[in-house]
Tab-separated table of N, CA, C and O in Angstrom:
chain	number	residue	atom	x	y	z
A	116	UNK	N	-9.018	36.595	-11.128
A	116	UNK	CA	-9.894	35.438	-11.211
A	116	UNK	C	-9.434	34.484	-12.310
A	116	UNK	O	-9.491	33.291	-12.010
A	117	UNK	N	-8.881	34.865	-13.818
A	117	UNK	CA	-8.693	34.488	-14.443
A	117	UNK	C	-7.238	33.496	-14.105
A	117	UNK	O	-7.092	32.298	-14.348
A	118	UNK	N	-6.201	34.512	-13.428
A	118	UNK	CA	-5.128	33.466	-13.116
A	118	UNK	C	-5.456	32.340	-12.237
A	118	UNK	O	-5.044	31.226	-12.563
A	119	UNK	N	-6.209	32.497	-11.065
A	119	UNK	CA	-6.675	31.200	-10.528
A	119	UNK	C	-7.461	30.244	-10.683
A	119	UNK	O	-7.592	29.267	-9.947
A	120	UNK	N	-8.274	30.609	-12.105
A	120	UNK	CA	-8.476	29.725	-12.845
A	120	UNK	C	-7.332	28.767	-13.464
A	120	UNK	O	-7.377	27.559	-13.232
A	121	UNK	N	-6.413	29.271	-14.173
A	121	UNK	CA	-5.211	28.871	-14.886
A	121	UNK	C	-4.777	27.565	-13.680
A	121	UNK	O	-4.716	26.336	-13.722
A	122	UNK	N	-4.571	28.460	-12.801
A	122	UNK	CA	-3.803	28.271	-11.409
A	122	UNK	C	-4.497	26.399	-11.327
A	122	UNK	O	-3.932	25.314	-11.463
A	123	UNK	N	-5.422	26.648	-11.145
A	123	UNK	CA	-6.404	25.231	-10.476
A	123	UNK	C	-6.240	23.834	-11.604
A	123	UNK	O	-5.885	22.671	-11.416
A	124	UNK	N	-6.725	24.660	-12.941
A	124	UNK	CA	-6.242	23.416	-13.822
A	124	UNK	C	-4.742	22.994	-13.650
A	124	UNK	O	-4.490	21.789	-13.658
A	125	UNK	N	-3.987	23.673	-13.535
A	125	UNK	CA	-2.506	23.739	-14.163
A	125	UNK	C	-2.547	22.322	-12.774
A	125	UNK	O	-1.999	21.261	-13.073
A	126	UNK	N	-3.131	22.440	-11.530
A	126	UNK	CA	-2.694	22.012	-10.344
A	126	UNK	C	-3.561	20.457	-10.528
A	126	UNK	O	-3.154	19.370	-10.116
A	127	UNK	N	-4.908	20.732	-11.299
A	127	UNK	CA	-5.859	19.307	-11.795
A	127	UNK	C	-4.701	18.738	-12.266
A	127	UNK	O	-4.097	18.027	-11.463
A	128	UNK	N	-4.039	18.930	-13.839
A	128	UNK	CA	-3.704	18.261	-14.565
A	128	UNK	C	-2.159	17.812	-13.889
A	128	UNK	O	-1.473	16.971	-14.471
A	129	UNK	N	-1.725	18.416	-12.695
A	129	UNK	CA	-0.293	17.645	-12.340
A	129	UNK	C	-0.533	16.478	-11.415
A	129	UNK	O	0.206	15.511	-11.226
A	130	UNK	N	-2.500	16.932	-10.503
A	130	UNK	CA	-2.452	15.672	-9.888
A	130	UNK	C	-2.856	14.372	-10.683
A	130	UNK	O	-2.530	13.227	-10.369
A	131	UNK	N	-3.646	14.755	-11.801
A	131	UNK	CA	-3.787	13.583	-12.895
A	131	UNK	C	-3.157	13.093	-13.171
A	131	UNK	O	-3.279	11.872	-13.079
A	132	UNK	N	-1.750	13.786	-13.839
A	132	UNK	CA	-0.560	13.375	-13.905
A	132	UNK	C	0.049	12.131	-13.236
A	132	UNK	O	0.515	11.066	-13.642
A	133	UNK	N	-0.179	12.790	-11.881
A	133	UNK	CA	0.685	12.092	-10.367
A	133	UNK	C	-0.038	10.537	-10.732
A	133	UNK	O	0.350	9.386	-10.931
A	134	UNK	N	-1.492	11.385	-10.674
A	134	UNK	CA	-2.388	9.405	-10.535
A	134	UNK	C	-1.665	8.683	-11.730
A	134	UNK	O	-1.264	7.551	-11.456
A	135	UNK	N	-1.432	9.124	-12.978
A	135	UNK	CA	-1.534	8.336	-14.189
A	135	UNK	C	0.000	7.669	-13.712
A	135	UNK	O	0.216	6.459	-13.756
A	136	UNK	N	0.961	8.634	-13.277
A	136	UNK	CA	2.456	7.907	-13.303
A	136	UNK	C	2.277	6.796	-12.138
A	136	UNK	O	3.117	5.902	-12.029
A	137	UNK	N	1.118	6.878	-11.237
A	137	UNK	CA	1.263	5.977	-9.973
A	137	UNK	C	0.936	4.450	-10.644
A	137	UNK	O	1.628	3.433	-10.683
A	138	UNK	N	-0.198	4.693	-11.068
A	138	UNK	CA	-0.970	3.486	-11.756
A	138	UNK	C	0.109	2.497	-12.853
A	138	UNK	O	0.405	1.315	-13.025
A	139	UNK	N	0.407	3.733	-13.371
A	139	UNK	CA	1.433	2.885	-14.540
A	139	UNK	C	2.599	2.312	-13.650
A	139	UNK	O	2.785	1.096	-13.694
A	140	UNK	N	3.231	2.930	-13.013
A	140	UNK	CA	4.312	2.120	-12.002
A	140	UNK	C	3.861	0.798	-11.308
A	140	UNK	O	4.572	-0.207	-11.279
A	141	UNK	N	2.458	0.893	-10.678
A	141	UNK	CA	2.257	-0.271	-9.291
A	141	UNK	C	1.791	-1.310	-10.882
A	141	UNK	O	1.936	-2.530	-10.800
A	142	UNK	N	1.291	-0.733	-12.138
A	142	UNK	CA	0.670	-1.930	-13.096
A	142	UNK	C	1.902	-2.657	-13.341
A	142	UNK	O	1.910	-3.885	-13.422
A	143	UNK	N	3.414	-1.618	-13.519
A	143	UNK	CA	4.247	-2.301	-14.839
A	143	UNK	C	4.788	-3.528	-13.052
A	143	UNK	O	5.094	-4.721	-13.058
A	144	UNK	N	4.717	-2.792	-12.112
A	144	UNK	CA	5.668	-3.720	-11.038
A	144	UNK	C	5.098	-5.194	-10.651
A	144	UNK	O	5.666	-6.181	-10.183
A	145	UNK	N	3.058	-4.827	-11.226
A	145	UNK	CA	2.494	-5.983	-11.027
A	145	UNK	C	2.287	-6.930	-11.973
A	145	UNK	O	1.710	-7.981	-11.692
A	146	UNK	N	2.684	-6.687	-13.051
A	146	UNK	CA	2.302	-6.982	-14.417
A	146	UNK	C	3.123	-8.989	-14.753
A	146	UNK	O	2.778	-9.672	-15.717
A	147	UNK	N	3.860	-9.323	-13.992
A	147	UNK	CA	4.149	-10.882	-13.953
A	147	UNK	C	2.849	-11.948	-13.270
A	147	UNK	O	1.910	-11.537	-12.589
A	148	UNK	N	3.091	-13.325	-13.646
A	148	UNK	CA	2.094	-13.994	-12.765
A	148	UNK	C	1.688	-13.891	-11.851
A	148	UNK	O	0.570	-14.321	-11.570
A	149	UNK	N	2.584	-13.168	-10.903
A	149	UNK	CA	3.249	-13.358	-9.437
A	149	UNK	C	1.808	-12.523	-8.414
A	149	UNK	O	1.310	-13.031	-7.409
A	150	UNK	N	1.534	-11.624	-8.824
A	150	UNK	CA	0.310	-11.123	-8.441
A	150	UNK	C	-1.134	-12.465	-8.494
A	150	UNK	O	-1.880	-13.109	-7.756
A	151	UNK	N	-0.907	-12.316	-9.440
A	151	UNK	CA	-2.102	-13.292	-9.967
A	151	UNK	C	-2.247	-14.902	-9.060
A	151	UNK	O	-3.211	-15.459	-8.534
A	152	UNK	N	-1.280	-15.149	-9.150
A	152	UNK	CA	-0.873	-16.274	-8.003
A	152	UNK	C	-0.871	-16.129	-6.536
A	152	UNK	O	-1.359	-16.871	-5.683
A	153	UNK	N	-0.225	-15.027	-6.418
A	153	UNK	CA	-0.818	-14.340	-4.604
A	153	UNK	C	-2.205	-14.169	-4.535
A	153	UNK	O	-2.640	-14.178	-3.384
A	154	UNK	N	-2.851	-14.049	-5.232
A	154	UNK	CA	-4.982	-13.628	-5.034
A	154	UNK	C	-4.931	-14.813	-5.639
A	154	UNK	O	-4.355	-15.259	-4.647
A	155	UNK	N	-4.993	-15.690	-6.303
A	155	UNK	CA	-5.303	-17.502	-6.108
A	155	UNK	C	-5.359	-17.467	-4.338
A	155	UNK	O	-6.269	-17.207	-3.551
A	156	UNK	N	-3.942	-17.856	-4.159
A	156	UNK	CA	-3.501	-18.149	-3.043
A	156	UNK	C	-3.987	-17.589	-2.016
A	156	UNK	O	-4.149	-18.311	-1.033
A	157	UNK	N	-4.341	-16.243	-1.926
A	157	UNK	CA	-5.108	-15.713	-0.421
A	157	UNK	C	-6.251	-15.715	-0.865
A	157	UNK	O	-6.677	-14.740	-0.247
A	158	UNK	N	-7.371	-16.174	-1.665
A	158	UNK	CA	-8.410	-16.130	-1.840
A	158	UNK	C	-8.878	-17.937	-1.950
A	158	UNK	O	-10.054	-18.231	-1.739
A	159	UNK	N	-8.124	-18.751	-2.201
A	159	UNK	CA	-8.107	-19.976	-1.688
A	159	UNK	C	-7.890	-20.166	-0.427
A	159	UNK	O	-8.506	-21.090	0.105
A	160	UNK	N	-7.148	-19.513	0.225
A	160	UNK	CA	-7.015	-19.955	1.993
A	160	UNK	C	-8.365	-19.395	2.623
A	160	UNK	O	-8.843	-19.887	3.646
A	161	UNK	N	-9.099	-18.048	1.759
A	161	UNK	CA	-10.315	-17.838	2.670
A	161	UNK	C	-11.056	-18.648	2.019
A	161	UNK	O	-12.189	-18.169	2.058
A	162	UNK	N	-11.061	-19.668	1.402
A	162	UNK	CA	-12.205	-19.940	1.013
A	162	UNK	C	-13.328	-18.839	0.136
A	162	UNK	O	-14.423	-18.571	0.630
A	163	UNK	N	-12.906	-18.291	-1.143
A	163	UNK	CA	-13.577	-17.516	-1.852
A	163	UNK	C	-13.392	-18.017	-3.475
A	163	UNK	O	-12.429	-18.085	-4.239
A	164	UNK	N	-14.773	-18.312	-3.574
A	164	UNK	CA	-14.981	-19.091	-5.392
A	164	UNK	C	-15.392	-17.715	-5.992
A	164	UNK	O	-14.903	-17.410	-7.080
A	165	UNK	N	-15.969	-17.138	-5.576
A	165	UNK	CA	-16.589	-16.157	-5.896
A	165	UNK	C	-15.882	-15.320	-7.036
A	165	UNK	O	-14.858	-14.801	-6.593
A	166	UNK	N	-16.173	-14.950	-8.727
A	166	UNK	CA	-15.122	-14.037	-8.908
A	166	UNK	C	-14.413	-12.263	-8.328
A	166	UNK	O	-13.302	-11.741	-8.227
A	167	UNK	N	-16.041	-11.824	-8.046
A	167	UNK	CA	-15.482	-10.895	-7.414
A	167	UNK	C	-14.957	-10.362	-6.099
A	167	UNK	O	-14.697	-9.176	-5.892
A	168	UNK	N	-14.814	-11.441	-5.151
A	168	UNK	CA	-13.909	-11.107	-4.279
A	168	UNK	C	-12.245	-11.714	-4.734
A	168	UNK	O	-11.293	-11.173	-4.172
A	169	UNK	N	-12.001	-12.729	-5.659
A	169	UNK	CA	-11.127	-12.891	-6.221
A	169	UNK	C	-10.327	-11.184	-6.694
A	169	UNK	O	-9.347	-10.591	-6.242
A	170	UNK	N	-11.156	-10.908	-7.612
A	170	UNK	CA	-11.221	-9.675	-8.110
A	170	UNK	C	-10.783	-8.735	-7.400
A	170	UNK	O	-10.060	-7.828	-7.813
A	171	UNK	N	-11.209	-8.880	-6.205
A	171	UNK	CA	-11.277	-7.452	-5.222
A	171	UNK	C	-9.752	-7.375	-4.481
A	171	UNK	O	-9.237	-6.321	-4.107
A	172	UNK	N	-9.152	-8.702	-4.354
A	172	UNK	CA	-7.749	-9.384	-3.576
A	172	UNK	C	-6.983	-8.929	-4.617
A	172	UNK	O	-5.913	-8.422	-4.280
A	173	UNK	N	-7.309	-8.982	-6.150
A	173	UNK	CA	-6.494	-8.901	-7.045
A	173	UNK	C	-5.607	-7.252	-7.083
A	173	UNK	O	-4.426	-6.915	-7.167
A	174	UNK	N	-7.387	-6.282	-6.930
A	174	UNK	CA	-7.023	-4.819	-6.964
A	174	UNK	C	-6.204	-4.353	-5.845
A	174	UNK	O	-5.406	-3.420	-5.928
A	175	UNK	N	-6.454	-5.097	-4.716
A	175	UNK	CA	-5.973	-5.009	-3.382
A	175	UNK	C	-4.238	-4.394	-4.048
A	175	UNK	O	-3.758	-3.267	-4.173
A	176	UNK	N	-3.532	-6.285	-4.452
A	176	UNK	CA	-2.423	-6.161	-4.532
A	176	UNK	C	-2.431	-5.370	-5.811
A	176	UNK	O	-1.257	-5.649	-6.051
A	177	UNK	N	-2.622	-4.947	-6.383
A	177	UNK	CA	-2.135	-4.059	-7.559
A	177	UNK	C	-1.869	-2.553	-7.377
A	177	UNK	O	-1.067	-1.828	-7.967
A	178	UNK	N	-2.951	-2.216	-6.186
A	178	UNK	CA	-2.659	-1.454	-5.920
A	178	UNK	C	-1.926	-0.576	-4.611
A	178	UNK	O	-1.640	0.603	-4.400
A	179	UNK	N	-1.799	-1.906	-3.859
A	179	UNK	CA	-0.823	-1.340	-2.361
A	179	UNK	C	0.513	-2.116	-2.529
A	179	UNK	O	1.539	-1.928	-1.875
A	180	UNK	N	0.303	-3.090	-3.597
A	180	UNK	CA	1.673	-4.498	-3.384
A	180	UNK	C	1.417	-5.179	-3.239
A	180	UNK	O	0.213	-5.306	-3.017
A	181	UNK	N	2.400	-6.472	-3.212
A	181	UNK	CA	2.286	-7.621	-2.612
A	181	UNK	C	2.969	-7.699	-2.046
A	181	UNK	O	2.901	-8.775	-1.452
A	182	UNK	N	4.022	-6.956	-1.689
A	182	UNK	CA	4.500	-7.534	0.205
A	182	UNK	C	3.544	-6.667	1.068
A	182	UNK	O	3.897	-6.776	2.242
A	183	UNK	N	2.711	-6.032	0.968
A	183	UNK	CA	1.278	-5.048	1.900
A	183	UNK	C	0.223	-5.983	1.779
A	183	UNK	O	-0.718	-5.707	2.523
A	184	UNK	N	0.062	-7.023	1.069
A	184	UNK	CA	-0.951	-7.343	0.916
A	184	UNK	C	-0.945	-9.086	2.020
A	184	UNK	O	-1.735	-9.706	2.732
A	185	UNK	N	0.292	-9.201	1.593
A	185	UNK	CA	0.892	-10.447	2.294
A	185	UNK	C	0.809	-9.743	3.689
A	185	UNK	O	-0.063	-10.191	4.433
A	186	UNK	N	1.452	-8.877	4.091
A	186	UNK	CA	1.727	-8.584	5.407
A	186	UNK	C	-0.350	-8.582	6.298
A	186	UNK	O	-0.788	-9.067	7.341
A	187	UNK	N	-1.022	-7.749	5.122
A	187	UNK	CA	-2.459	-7.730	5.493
A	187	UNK	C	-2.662	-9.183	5.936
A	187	UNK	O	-2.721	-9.274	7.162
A	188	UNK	N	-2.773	-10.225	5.346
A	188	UNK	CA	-3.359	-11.378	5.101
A	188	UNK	C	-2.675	-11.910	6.065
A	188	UNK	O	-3.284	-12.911	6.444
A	189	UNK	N	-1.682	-11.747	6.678
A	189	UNK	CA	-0.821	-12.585	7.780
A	189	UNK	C	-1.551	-12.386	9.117
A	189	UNK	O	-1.872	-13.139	10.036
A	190	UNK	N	-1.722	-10.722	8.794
A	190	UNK	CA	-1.949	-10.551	10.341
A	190	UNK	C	-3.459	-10.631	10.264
A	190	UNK	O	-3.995	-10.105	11.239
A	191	UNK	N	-4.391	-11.205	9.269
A	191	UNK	CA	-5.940	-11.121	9.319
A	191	UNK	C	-5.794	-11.988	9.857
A	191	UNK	O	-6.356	-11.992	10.952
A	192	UNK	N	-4.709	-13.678	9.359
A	192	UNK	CA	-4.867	-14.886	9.800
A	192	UNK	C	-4.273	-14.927	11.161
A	192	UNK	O	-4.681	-15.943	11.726
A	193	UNK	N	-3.627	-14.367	11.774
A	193	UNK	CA	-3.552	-14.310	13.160
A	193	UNK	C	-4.285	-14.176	14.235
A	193	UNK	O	-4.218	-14.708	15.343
A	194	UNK	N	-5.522	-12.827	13.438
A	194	UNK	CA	-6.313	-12.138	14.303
A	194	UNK	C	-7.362	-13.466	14.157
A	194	UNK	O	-7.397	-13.987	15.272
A	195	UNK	N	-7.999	-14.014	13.466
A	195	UNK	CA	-8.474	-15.228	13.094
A	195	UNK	C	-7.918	-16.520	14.208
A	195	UNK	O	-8.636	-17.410	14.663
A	196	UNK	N	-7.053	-16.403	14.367
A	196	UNK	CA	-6.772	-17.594	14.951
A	196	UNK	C	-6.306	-17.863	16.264
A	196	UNK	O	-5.889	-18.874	16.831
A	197	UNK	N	-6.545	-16.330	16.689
A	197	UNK	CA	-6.768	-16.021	17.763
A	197	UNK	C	-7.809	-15.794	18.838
A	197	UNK	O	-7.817	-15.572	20.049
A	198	UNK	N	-8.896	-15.986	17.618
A	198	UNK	CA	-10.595	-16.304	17.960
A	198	UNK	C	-11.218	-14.560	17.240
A	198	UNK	O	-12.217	-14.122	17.811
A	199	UNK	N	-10.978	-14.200	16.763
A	199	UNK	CA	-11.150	-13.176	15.568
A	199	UNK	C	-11.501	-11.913	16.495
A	199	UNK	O	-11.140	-11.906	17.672
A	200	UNK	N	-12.155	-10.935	15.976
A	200	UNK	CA	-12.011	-9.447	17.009
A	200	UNK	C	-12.594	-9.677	17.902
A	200	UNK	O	-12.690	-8.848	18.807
């Protein structure tokens, strides 16, 4: 009982790990204007003043990318302009 105790943390603290190295990677890759200017930009084309959907576009790309986030937003505006679902 005692080793699978050991066992479980040892396995917590490598997926913590995993999260902490993920976060720090997608932050340091997002960390130029360039993010910040893509959520202007797709949050101006929907029409959103709002800060927290600003906000929400922002986490989007920070945390999937910005070529995932671009690719999202392309094909929303397609489905949109195609007379929407």
């Amino acid at each position: 009982m005692l080793n699978q105790s050991v066992t479980n943390r040892k396995i917590a603290h490598s997926c913590y790990y995993v999260q902490h190295l993920f976060e720090k990677v997608h932050m340091e890759a997002t960390s130029s204007n360039e993010p910040r200017a893509l959520a202007d930009q797709i949050a101006d084309a929907l029409g959103e003043n709002a800060l927290q959907p600003r906000k929400q576009i922002m986490r989007i790309i920070r945390l999937c990318g910005a070529e995932q986030t671009r690719t999202w937003f392309a094909e929303a505006q397609a489905i949109e302009a195609s007379g929407g679902c």
